[in-house]
Amino acid sequence: MSVDEKTIGALREALDDEYKAHATYQGVIDRFGPVRPFVNIIEAEERHANALLRLFERFGIEPPKDRWAGQVPAPSSLAEACKAGVEAEIENAAMYERLLAQVSDARVRDVLTRLQQASQQRHLPAFRRCAERRSAV
């Protein structure tokens, strides 16, 4: 099955972003322990990466390597980590919006749309609640 270069670029960028998110949230867990929402969302990021990896496999494309694992330092406090999570999920949703404009393949669009929705509807509200709770401490 063939796919155009814009779609390949979009898939690579999306996977790289999922790897970065995973590494970021793993850094928080490594520093502060298995705190919510990071433990829940890191599992979601793994599912997101796997959904993208299945597309790479489907199209016979070599996926990019994870350049982020162990490379993202944790913020100095959980409050900062929660705020960073909010910012990352806002950026993630904007990235998916931009990538969706470049992709015409229906299956790729479906996966990118589902990942964007998860970011906006589940991850972002969880990090906002986290930031609100931590700022009140």
C-alpha positions as CSV (number, residue, x, y, z in Angstrom):
1,M,0.0,0.0,0.0
2,S,1.4,3.4,-1.0
3,V,1.2,6.7,0.8
4,D,2.4,10.2,-0.1
5,E,5.3,12.0,1.4
6,K,3.1,14.5,3.3
7,T,1.4,11.7,5.0
8,I,4.7,10.0,5.9
9,G,6.0,13.3,7.3
10,A,2.8,13.7,9.3
11,L,3.1,10.2,10.7
12,R,6.7,10.7,11.6
13,E,6.0,14.0,13.4
14,A,3.0,12.6,15.3
15,L,5.0,9.6,16.5
16,D,7.9,11.8,17.5
17,D,5.5,13.9,19.5
18,E,4.0,10.8,21.2
19,Y,7.5,9.6,22.1
20,K,8.3,13.0,23.6
21,A,5.1,13.1,25.6
22,H,5.9,9.6,26.9
23,A,9.4,10.5,27.9
24,T,8.2,13.7,29.6
25,Y,5.6,11.9,31.7
26,Q,8.0,9.1,32.5
27,G,10.5,11.7,33.8
28,V,7.7,13.0,36.1
29,I,6.9,9.5,37.3
30,D,10.6,8.7,37.9
31,R,11.1,11.9,40.0
32,F,7.8,12.0,41.9
33,G,6.5,8.4,41.8
34,P,3.3,7.0,40.3
35,V,1.3,10.2,40.5
36,R,-2.0,10.9,38.7
37,P,-2.7,11.9,36.0
38,F,0.8,11.0,34.8
39,V,0.5,7.3,35.3
40,N,-2.8,7.2,33.5
41,I,-1.7,9.4,30.6
42,I,1.6,7.7,30.0
43,E,-0.3,4.5,29.3
44,A,-2.5,6.4,26.8
45,E,0.7,7.8,25.2
46,E,1.9,4.2,24.7
47,R,-1.4,3.3,23.0
48,H,-1.2,6.4,20.8
49,A,2.3,5.5,19.7
50,N,1.2,1.9,19.0
51,A,-1.7,3.1,16.9
52,L,0.8,5.2,14.8
53,L,3.3,2.3,14.6
54,R,0.5,0.1,13.2
55,L,0.1,2.7,10.4
56,F,3.9,2.6,9.7
57,E,3.7,-1.2,9.5
58,R,0.6,-1.1,7.2
59,F,2.3,1.2,4.8
60,G,5.7,-0.6,5.0
61,I,7.5,2.5,6.3
62,E,10.3,2.5,8.8
63,P,9.2,4.5,11.9
64,P,11.6,7.0,13.4
65,K,13.5,5.9,16.5
66,D,12.5,7.2,19.9
67,R,15.0,10.0,20.5
68,W,13.3,11.2,23.7
69,A,13.5,8.3,26.1
70,G,15.5,9.3,29.1
71,Q,16.3,12.7,27.6
72,V,13.6,14.9,29.1
73,P,14.3,16.3,32.6
74,A,11.4,16.4,35.0
75,P,10.2,19.8,36.2
76,S,11.2,20.7,39.7
77,S,7.7,20.4,41.2
78,L,4.5,18.6,40.5
79,A,2.7,21.9,40.0
80,E,5.2,22.8,37.2
81,A,4.7,19.3,35.7
82,C,1.0,19.7,35.6
83,K,1.3,23.2,34.0
84,A,3.7,21.7,31.5
85,G,1.2,18.9,30.8
86,V,-1.5,21.5,30.0
87,E,0.9,23.3,27.6
88,A,2.0,20.1,25.9
89,E,-1.5,18.9,25.3
90,I,-2.6,22.3,23.8
91,E,0.4,22.1,21.5
92,N,-0.3,18.5,20.7
93,A,-3.9,19.3,19.6
94,A,-2.6,22.2,17.4
95,M,-0.1,19.8,15.9
96,Y,-2.7,17.3,15.0
97,E,-4.9,20.1,13.5
98,R,-2.0,21.1,11.3
99,L,-1.2,17.5,10.3
100,L,-4.8,16.7,9.5
101,A,-4.8,19.5,7.0
102,Q,-1.9,17.7,5.2
103,V,-3.3,14.2,5.1
104,S,-5.9,12.7,2.7
105,D,-5.7,9.0,3.6
106,A,-9.0,8.1,5.5
107,R,-7.3,5.7,7.9
108,V,-4.5,8.0,8.8
109,R,-7.0,10.9,9.3
110,D,-9.1,8.7,11.5
111,V,-6.2,7.8,13.8
112,L,-4.9,11.4,13.9
113,T,-8.4,12.6,14.7
114,R,-8.8,10.0,17.5
115,L,-5.5,11.0,19.0
116,Q,-6.3,14.7,18.9
117,Q,-9.7,14.0,20.6
118,A,-8.0,12.0,23.3
119,S,-5.6,14.9,23.9
120,Q,-8.3,17.5,24.0
121,Q,-11.1,15.6,25.7
122,R,-9.2,13.5,28.3
123,H,-5.6,14.5,28.7
124,L,-6.0,18.3,28.7
125,P,-8.8,18.3,31.3
126,A,-6.8,15.9,33.5
127,F,-3.8,18.2,33.4
128,R,-5.9,21.3,34.0
129,R,-7.4,19.6,37.1
130,C,-3.9,18.7,38.3
131,A,-2.7,22.2,37.8
132,E,-5.6,23.6,39.7
133,R,-5.1,21.2,42.6
134,R,-1.4,21.8,42.7
135,S,-1.6,25.6,42.6
136,A,-4.0,25.5,45.6
137,V,-1.4,23.5,47.7
